[in-house]
Coordinates of C-alpha atoms in Angstrom, one line a residue:
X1 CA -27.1 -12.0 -21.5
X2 CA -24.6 -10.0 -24.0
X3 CA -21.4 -9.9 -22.4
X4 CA -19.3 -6.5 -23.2
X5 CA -15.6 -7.2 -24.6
X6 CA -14.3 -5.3 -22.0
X7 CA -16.6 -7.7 -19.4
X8 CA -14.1 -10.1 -17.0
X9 CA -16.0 -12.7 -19.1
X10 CA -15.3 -11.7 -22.5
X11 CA -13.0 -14.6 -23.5
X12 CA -15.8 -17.0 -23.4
X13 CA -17.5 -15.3 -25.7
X14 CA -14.9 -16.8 -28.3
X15 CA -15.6 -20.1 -29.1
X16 CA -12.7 -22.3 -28.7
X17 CA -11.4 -20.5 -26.1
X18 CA -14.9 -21.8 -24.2
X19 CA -14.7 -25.0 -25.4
X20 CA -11.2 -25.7 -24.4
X21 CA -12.1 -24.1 -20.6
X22 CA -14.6 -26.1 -20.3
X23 CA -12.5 -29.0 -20.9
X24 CA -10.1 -28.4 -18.8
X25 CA -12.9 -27.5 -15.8
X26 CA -14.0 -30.6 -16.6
X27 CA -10.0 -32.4 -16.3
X28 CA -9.6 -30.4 -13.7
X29 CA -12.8 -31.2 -11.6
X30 CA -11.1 -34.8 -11.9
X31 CA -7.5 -33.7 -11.0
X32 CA -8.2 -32.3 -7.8
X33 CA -10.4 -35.5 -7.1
X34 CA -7.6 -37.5 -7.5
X35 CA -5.1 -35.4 -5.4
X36 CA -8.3 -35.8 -2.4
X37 CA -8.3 -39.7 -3.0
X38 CA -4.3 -39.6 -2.9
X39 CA -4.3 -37.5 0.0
X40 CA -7.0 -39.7 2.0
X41 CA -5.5 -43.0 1.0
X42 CA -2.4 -42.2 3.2
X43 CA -3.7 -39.5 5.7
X44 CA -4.5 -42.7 8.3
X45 CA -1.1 -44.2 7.7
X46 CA 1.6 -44.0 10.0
X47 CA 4.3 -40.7 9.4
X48 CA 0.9 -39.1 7.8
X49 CA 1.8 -35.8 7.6
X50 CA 5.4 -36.9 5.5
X51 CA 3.5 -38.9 3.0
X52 CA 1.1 -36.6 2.2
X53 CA 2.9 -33.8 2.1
X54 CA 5.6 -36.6 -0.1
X55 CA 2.3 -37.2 -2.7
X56 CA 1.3 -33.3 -2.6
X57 CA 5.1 -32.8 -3.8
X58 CA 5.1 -36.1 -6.0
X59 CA 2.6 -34.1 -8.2
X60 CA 4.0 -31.2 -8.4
X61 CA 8.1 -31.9 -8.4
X62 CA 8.2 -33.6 -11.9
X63 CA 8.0 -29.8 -13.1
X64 CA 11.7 -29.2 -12.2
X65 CA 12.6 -32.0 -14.8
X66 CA 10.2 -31.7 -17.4
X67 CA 9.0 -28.1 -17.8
X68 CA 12.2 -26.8 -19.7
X69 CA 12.5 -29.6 -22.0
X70 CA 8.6 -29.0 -22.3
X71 CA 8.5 -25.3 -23.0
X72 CA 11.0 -25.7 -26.3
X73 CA 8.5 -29.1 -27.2
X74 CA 5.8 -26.5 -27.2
X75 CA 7.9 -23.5 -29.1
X76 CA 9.1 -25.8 -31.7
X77 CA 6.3 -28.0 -31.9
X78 CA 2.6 -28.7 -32.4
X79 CA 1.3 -27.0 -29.0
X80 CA -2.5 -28.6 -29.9
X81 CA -0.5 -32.5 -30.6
X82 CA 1.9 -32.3 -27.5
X83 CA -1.3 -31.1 -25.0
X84 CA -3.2 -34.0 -27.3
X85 CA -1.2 -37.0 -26.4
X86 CA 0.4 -36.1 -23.2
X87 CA -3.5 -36.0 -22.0
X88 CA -3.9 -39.5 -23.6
X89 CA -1.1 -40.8 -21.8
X90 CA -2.8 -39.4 -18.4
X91 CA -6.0 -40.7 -18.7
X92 CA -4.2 -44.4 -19.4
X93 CA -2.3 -43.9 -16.3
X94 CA -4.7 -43.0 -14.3
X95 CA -6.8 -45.4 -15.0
X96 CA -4.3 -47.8 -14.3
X97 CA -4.2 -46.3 -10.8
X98 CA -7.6 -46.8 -10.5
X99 CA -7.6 -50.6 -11.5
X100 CA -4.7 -50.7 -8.6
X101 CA -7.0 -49.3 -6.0
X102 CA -9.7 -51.5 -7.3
X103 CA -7.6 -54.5 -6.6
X104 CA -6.4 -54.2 -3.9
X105 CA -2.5 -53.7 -4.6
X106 CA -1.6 -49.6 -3.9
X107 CA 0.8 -49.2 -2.0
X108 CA 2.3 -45.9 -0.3
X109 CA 5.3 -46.1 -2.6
X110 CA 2.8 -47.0 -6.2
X111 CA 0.9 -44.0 -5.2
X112 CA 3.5 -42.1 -5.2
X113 CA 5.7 -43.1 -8.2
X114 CA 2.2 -43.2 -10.6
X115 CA 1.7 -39.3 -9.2
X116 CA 4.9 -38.4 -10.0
X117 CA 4.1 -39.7 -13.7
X118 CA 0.8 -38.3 -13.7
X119 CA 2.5 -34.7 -12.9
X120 CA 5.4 -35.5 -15.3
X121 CA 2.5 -36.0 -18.3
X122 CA 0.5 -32.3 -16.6
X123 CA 4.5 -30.5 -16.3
X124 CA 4.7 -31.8 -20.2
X125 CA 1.6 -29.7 -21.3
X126 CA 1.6 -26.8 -18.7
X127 CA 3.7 -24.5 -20.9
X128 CA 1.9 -25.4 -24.2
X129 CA -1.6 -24.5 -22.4
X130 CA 0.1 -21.3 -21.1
X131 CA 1.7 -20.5 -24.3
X132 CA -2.1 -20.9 -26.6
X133 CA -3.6 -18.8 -25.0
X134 CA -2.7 -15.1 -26.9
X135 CA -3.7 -18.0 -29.9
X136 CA -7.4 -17.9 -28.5
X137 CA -8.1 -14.4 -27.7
X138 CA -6.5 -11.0 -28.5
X139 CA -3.9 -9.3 -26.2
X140 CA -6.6 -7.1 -24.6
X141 CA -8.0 -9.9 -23.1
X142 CA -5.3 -11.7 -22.2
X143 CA -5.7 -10.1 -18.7
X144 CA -9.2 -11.4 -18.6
X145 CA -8.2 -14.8 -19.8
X146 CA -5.6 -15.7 -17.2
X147 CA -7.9 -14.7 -14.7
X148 CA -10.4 -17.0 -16.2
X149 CA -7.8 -19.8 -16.2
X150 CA -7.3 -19.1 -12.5
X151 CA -10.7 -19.1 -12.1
X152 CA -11.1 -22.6 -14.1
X153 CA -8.4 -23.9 -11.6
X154 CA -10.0 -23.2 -7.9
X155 CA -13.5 -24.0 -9.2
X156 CA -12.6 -27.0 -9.8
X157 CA -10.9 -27.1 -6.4
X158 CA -14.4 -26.2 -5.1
X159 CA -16.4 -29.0 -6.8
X160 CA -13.7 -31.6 -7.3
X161 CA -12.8 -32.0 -3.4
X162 CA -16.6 -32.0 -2.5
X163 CA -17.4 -34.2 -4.7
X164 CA -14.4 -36.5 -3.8
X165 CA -14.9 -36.1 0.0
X166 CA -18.5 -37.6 -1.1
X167 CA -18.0 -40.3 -3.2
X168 CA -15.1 -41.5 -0.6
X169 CA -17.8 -41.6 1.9
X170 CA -19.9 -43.7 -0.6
X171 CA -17.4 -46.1 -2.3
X172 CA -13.2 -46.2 -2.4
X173 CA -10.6 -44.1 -3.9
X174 CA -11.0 -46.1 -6.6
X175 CA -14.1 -44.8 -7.7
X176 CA -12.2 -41.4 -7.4
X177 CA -9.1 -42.7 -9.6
X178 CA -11.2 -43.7 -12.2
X179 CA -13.7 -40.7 -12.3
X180 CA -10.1 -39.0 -13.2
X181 CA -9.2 -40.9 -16.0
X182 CA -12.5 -40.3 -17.9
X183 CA -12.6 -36.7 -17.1
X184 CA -9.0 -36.4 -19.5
X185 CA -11.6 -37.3 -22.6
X186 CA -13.0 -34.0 -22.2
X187 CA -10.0 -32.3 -23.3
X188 CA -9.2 -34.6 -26.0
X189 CA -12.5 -34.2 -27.6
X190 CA -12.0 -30.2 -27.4
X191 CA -8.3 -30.3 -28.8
X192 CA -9.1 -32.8 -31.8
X193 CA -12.3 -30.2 -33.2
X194 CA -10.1 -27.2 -32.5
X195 CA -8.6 -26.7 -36.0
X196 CA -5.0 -24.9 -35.0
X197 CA -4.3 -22.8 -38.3
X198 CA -1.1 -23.2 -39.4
X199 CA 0.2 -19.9 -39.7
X200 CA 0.4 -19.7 -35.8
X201 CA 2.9 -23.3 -35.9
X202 CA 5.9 -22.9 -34.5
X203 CA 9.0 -23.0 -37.2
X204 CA 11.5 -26.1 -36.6
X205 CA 14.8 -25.1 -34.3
X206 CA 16.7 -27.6 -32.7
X207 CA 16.1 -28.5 -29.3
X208 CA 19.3 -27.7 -27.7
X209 CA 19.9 -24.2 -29.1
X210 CA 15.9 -23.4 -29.0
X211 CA 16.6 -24.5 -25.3
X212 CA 19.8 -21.8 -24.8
X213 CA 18.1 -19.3 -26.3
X214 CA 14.7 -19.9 -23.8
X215 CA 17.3 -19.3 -20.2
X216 CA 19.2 -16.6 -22.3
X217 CA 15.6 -14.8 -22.7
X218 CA 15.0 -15.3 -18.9
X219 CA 18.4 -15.1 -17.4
X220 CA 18.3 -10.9 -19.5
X221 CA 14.9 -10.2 -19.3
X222 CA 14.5 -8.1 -15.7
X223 CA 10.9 -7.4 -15.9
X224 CA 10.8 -11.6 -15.9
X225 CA 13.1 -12.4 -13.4
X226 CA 11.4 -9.7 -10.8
X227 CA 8.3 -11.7 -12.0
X228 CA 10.2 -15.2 -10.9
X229 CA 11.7 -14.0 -7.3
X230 CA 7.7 -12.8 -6.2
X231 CA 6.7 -16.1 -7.2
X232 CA 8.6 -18.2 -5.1
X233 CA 8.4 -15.6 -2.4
X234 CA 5.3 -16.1 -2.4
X235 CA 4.7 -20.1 -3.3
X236 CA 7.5 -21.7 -0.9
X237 CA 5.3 -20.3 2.7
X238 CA 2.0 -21.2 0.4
X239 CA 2.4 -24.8 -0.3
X240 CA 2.4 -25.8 3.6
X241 CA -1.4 -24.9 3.9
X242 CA -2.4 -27.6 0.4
X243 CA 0.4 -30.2 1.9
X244 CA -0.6 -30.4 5.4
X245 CA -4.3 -29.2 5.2
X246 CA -5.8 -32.9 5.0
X247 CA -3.5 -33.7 8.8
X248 CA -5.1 -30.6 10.2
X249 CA -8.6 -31.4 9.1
X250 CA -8.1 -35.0 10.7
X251 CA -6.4 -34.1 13.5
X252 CA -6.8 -30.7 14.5
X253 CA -10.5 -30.1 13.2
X254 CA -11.7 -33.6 14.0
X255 CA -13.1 -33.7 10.3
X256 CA -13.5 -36.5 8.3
X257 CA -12.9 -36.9 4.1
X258 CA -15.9 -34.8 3.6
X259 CA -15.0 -32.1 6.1
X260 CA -11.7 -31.7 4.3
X261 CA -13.8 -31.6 1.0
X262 CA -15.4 -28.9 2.2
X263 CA -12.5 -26.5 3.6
X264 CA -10.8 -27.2 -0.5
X265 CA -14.6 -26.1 -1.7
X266 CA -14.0 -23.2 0.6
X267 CA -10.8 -22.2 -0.7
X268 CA -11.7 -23.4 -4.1
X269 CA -15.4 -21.1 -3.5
X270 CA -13.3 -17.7 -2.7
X271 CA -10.9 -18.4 -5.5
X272 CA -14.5 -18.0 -7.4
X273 CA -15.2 -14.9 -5.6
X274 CA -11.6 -13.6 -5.8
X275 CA -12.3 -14.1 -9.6
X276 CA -15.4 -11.7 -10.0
X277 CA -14.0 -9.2 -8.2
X278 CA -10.5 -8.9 -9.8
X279 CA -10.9 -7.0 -12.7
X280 CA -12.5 -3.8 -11.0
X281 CA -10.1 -4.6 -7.7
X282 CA -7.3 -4.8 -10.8
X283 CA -8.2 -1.1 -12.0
X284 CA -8.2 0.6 -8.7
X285 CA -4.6 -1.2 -7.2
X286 CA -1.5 -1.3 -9.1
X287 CA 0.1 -4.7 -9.5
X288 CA 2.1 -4.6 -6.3
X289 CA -0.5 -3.6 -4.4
X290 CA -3.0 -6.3 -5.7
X291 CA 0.0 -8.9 -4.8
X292 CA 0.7 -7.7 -1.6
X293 CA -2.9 -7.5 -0.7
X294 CA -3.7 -11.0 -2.0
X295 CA -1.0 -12.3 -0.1
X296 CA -1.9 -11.0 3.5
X297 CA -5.5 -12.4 2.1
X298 CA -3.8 -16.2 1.8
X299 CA -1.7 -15.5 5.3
X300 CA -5.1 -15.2 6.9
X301 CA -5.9 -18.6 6.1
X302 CA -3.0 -20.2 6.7
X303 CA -2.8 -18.6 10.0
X304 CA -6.7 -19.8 10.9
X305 CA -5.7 -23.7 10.4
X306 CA -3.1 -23.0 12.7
X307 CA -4.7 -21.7 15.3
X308 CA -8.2 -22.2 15.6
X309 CA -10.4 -24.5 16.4
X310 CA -13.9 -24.3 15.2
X311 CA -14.5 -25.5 11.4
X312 CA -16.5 -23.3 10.2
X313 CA -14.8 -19.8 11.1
X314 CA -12.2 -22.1 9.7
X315 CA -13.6 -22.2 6.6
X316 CA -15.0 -18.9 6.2
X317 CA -11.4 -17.5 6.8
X318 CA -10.3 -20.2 3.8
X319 CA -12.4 -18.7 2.2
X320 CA -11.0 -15.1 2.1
X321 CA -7.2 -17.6 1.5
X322 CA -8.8 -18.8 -1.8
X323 CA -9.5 -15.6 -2.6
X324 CA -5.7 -14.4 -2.1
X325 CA -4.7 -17.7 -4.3
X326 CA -6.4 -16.1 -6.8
X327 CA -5.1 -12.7 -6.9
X328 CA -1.3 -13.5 -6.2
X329 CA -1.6 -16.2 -9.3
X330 CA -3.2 -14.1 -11.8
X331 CA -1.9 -11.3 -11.3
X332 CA 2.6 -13.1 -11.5
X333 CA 0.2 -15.0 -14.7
X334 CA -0.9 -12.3 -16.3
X335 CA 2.1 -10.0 -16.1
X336 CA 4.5 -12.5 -17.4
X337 CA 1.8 -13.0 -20.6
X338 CA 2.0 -9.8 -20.8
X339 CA 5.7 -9.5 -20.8
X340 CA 6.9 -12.1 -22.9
X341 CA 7.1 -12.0 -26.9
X342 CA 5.6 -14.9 -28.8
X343 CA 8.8 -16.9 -30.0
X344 CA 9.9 -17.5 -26.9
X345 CA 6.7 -17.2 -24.4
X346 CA 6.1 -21.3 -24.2
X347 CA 10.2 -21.3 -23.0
X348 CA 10.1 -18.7 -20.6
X349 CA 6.7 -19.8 -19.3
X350 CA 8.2 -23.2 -18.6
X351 CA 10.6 -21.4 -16.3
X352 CA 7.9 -19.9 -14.7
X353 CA 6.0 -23.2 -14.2
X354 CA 9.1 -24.3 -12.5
X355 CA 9.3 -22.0 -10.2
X356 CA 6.1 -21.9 -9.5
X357 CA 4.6 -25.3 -9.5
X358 CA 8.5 -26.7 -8.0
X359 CA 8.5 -24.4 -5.6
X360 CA 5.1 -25.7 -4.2
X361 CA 6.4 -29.5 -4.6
X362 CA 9.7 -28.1 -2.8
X363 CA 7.8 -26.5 -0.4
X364 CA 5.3 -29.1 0.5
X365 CA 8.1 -31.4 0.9
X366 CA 10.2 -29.2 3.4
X367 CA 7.1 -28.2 5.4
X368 CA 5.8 -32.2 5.5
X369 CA 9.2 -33.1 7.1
X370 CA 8.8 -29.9 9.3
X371 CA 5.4 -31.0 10.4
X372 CA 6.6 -34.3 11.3
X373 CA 9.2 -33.0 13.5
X374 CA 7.4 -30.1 15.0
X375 CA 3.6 -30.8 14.5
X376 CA 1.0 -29.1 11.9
X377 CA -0.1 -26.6 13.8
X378 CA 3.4 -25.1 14.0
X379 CA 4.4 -25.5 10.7
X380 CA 1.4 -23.6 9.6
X381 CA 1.8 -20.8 12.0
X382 CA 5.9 -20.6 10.7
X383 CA 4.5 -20.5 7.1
X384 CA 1.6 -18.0 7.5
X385 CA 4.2 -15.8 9.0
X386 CA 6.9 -15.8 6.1
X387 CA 4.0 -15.0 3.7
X388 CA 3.1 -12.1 5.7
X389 CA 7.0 -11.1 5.4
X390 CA 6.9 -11.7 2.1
X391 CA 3.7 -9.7 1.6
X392 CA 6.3 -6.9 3.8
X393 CA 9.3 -7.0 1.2
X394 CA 7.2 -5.4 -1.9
X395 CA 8.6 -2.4 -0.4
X396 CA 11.8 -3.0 -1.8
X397 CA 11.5 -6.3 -4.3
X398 CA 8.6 -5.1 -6.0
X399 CA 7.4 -5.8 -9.5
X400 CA 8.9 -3.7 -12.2
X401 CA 6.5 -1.0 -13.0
X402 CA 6.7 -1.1 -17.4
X403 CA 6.4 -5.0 -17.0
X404 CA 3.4 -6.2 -18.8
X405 CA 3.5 -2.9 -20.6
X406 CA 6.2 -2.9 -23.7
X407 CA 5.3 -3.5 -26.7
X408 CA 6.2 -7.5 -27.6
X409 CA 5.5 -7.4 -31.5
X410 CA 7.6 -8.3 -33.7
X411 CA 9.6 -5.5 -35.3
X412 CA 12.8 -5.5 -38.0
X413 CA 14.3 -2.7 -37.6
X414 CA 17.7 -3.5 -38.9
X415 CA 18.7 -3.8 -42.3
X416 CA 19.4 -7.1 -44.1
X417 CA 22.8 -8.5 -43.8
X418 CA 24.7 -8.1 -47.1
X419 CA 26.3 -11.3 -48.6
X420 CA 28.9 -11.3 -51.3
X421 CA 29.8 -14.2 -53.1
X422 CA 31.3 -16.6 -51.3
X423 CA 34.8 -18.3 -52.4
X424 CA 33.0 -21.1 -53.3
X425 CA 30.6 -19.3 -55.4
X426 CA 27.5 -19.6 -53.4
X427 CA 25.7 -16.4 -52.4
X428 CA 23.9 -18.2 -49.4
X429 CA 25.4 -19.0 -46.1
X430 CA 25.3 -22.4 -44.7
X431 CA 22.9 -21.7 -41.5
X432 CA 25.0 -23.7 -39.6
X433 CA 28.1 -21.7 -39.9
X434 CA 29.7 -19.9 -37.4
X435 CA 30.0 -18.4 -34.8
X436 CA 29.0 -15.4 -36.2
X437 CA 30.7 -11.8 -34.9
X438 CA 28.9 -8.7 -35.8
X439 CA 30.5 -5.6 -35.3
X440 CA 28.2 -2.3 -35.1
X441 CA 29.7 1.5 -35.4
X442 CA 28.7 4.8 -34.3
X443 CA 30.2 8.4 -34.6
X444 CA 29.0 10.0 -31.2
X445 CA 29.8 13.4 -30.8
X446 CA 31.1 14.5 -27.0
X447 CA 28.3 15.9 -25.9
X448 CA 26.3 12.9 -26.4
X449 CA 28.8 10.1 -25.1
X450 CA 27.3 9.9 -21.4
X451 CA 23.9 9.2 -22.6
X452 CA 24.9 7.2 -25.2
X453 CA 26.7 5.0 -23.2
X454 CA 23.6 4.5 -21.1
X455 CA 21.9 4.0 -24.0
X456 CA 23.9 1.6 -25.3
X457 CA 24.2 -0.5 -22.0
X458 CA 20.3 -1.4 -22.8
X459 CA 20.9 -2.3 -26.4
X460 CA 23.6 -5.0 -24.9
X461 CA 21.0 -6.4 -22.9
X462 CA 18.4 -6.6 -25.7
X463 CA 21.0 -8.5 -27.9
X464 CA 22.1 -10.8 -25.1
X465 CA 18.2 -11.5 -24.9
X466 CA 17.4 -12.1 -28.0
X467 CA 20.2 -14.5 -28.9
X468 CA 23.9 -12.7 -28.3
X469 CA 25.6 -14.8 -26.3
X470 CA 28.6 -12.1 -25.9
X471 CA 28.3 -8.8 -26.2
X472 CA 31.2 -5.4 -25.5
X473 CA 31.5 -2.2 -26.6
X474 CA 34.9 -0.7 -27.2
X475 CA 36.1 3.3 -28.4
X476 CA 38.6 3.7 -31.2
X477 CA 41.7 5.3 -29.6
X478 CA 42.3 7.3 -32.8
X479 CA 39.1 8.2 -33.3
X480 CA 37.3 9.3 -29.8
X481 CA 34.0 9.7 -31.2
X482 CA 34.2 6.2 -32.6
X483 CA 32.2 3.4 -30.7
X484 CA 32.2 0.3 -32.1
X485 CA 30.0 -2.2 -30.4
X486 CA 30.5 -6.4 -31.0
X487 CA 28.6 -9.3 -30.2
X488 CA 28.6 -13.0 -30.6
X489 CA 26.0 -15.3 -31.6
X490 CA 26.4 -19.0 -32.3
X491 CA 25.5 -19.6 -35.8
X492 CA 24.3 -17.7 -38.8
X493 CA 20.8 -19.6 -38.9
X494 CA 21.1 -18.4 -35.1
X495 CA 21.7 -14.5 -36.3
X496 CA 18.9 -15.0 -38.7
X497 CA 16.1 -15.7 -36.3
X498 CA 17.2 -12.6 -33.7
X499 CA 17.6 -10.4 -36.9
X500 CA 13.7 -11.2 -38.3
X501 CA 11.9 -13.0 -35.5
X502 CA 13.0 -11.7 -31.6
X503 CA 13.4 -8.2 -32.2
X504 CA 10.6 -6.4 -30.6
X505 CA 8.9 -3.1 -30.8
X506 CA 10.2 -2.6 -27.1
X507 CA 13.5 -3.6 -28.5
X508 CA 13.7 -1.8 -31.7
X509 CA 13.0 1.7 -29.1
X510 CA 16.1 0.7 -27.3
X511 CA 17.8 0.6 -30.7
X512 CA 16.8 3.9 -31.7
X513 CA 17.4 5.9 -28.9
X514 CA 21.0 4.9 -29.0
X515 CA 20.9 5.8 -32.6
X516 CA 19.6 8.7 -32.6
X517 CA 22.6 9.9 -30.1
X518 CA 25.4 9.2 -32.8
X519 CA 26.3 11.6 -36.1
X520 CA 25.1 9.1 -38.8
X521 CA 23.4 5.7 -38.2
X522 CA 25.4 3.3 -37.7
X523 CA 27.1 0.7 -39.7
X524 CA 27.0 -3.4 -39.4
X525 CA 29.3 -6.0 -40.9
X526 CA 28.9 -9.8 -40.4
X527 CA 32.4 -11.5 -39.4
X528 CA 32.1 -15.5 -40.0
X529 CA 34.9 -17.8 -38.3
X530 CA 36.6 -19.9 -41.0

């Protein structure tokens, strides 16, 4: 069958990209078999909804710690090395949880601590993963891709937990554990024939500054932070339903491990669904509307565990939740792609992940202690009601509507900084000097000085973005038409990546249109601290 570039599909069509998914299906197949062996080998312990809800967020908290650190690894880094050995040191670890189970010796508390390492090792790659991906296919299909991604994710949630709830039946959680650790080969075997060219390696920066300039991006980026609050919104009330949905199968459905198998497959089956159907849903519905939709979608689910009774229905109504998974996480996926420029998309994808993927752990903590206090059924019913207030509140918190939109290549529209010889007789700089003040003019004429001042307000946010870390505009007293605007950045190495790498086409625009307000174009000079 030829698949069209403009197909949901089109990304497999390019050959690494497929290799690497299937890799990762194949990892991922063996992930969510180990989260149902986790889950199962506590669930008839006493306090059962606390400790699994405690190894749901064990798996998922290490992201608050690691993902930052992470996302600069994978920006300064080798993103195909760091994914390479941090998936090495998972399949060790879990096989060492597997030759635990085998003997006899996991306990509650070793469960716990070696999930906590095993999500450590996944929060360690996570931003890399995200941040390959415009590597592996154009930016037209980057749209298709995450949704692919999404899609690798909850199939895998349909065959893993069925395939876990089976082999339980059969055998142990060891069995489980150690189908786990050989399913990280997979991904090691893709990474080590993918042939990374070099020209895409990230250039060396230190940690800590690569690290300032990461929450700098995020903290003035307001298309990403928009992107940020709708992801917790809509993750903290979501994680009750994958922490406290192996209590309710046992004690609310009367189901058994493969019951609870089968209502993951179910969610895991619409995420499919949700999948196939995104991309013509995706042309029809803006972005909020899609989110808000796909949220309502995932309420309905929640809201079924809570209150019915029969499995199946049950199920089919997970179903239609999987589905809603889908849509919510590829659409906040694909607009932060979308929105980010490459030199700092592993960084502010990291932030992301935390928000995201800690927010779950955070929330599947709080509701696990909820649920031992108040019951399951309650919980659920409390969380399935803040989504659907959440789903409410894109009425006045929605989305930006350019995000995903601007352009994000690279652009130089300033002129080379001039260097005279130095006192020392050097004509080059010393990167490391600084701090470095750089003090811009403009002649604005009166009738232009309200929308230039506008203007100018956006151009303070783009510096601050891309690396200022002070920025103020000031008018000459003398000389009203004179506007002199100064900003700060650290170092002149510092200067010299937001001057030729972090400008982008989007900001460049912002740039000009100030510009283009004032007499003459404006003048630059470089002030160094002695």
């Amino acid at each position: 069958m030829t698949v069209e570039k403009s197909s949901a599909w089109a990304p497999l069509r390019r050959g690494v990209f497929r290799a690497l998914w299937l890799a990762q299906l194949g990892s991922n197949v063996g992930s969510w078999m180990q989260s149902v062996g986790a889950q199962w080998t506590v669930v008839h312990q006493p306090n059962a909804a606390a400790l699994a809800s405690i190894v749901q967020a064990a798996s998922l908290l290490p992201v608050l710690f690691v993902s930052l650190p992470a996302g600069v690894l994978a920006d300064v880094l080798d993103r195909r090395r760091l994914i390479a050995l941090a998936t090495l040191a998972m399949a060790i670890v879990a096989g060492g949880l597997a030759a635990l189970s085998a003997g006899g010796l996991l306990t509650p508390t070793a469960l716990i601590a070696i999930t906590f390492v095993l999500g450590a090792c996944q929060a360690l790659t996570s931003p890399a993963w995200q941040a390959i991906q415009p590597e592996l296919v154009p930016r037209s299909e980057l749209p298709e891709a995450a949704a692919l991604n999404s899609l690798n994710v909850n199939l895998a949630r349909a065959i893993g937990p069925a395939l876990a709830g089976f082999l339980l039946g059969l055998s142990s959680p060891a069995v489980v554990f150690a189908v786990n650790a050989v399913s990280y080969l997979a991904i090691l075997v893709a990474l080590l024939r993918w042939r990374r060219p070099a020209a895409v390696a990230a250039a060396g920066e230190p940690m800590l500054p690569a690290l300032r300039a990461g929450l700098r991006y995020v903290a003035y980026a307001p298309g990403v932070r928009r992107i940020l609050l709708r992801a917790m919104v809509f993750v903290l009330p979501a994680s009750a339903l994958w922490g406290l949905l192996p209590v309710a199968a046992v004690n609310r459905l009367g189901l058994g491990s493969t019951g609870y198998g089968v209502l993951l497959a179910a969610l895991g089956l619409g995420a499919v669904g949700g999948a196939v159907l995104l991309k013509p849903i995706r042309a029809r519905l803006g972005r909020n509307t899609l989110l808000g939709c796909a949220t309502v979608a995932y309420a309905i689910g929640v809201l079924a565990v809570a209150l019915l009774h029969n499995a199946t229905i049950v199920a089919v109504l997970l179903v239609v939740a999987g589905a809603g998974w889908l849509g919510g996480l590829s659409t906040l996926n694909t607009t932060l792609q979308l929105a980010l420029p490459a030199w700092v998309r592993a960084r502010a994808l990291a932030v992301y992940l935390m928000v995201f993927l800690g927010g779950q752990g955070v929330g599947a903590l709080i509701w696990g202690l909820l649920a031992a206090a108040l019951g399951a059924s309650a919980t659920l019913l409390m969380s399935g009601i803040v989504l659907l207030i959440g789903a409410a509140s894109l009425a006045v918190l929605p989305l930006h509507p350019r995000t995903g939109e601007l352009d994000r290549a690279v652009a130089q529209p300033w002129p080379e900084p001039e260097i005279g010889i130095l006192a020392d007789g050097e004509e080059d700089l010393d990167p490391r000097a600084g701090p470095v003040l750089v003090e811009v003019s403009y002649h604005v004429p009166p009738e232009n000085a309200e929308q230039f001042r506008a203007a100018l307000a956006k151009v303070g946010v783009s510096r601050q973005r891309t690396g200022a870390r002070r920025w103020s505009t000031y008018r000459d007293v003398s000389t009203p038409d004179l506007y002199v605007e100064l900003f700060e950045v650290a170092s002149w190495s510092e200067h010299l990546r937001q001057h030729n790498e972090r400008i982008t086409g989007a900001d460049a625009e912002l740039y000009q249109a100030a510009a283009d307000l004032a007499l003459e174009p404006p003048r630059a000079r470089h002030l160094l601290a002695n």
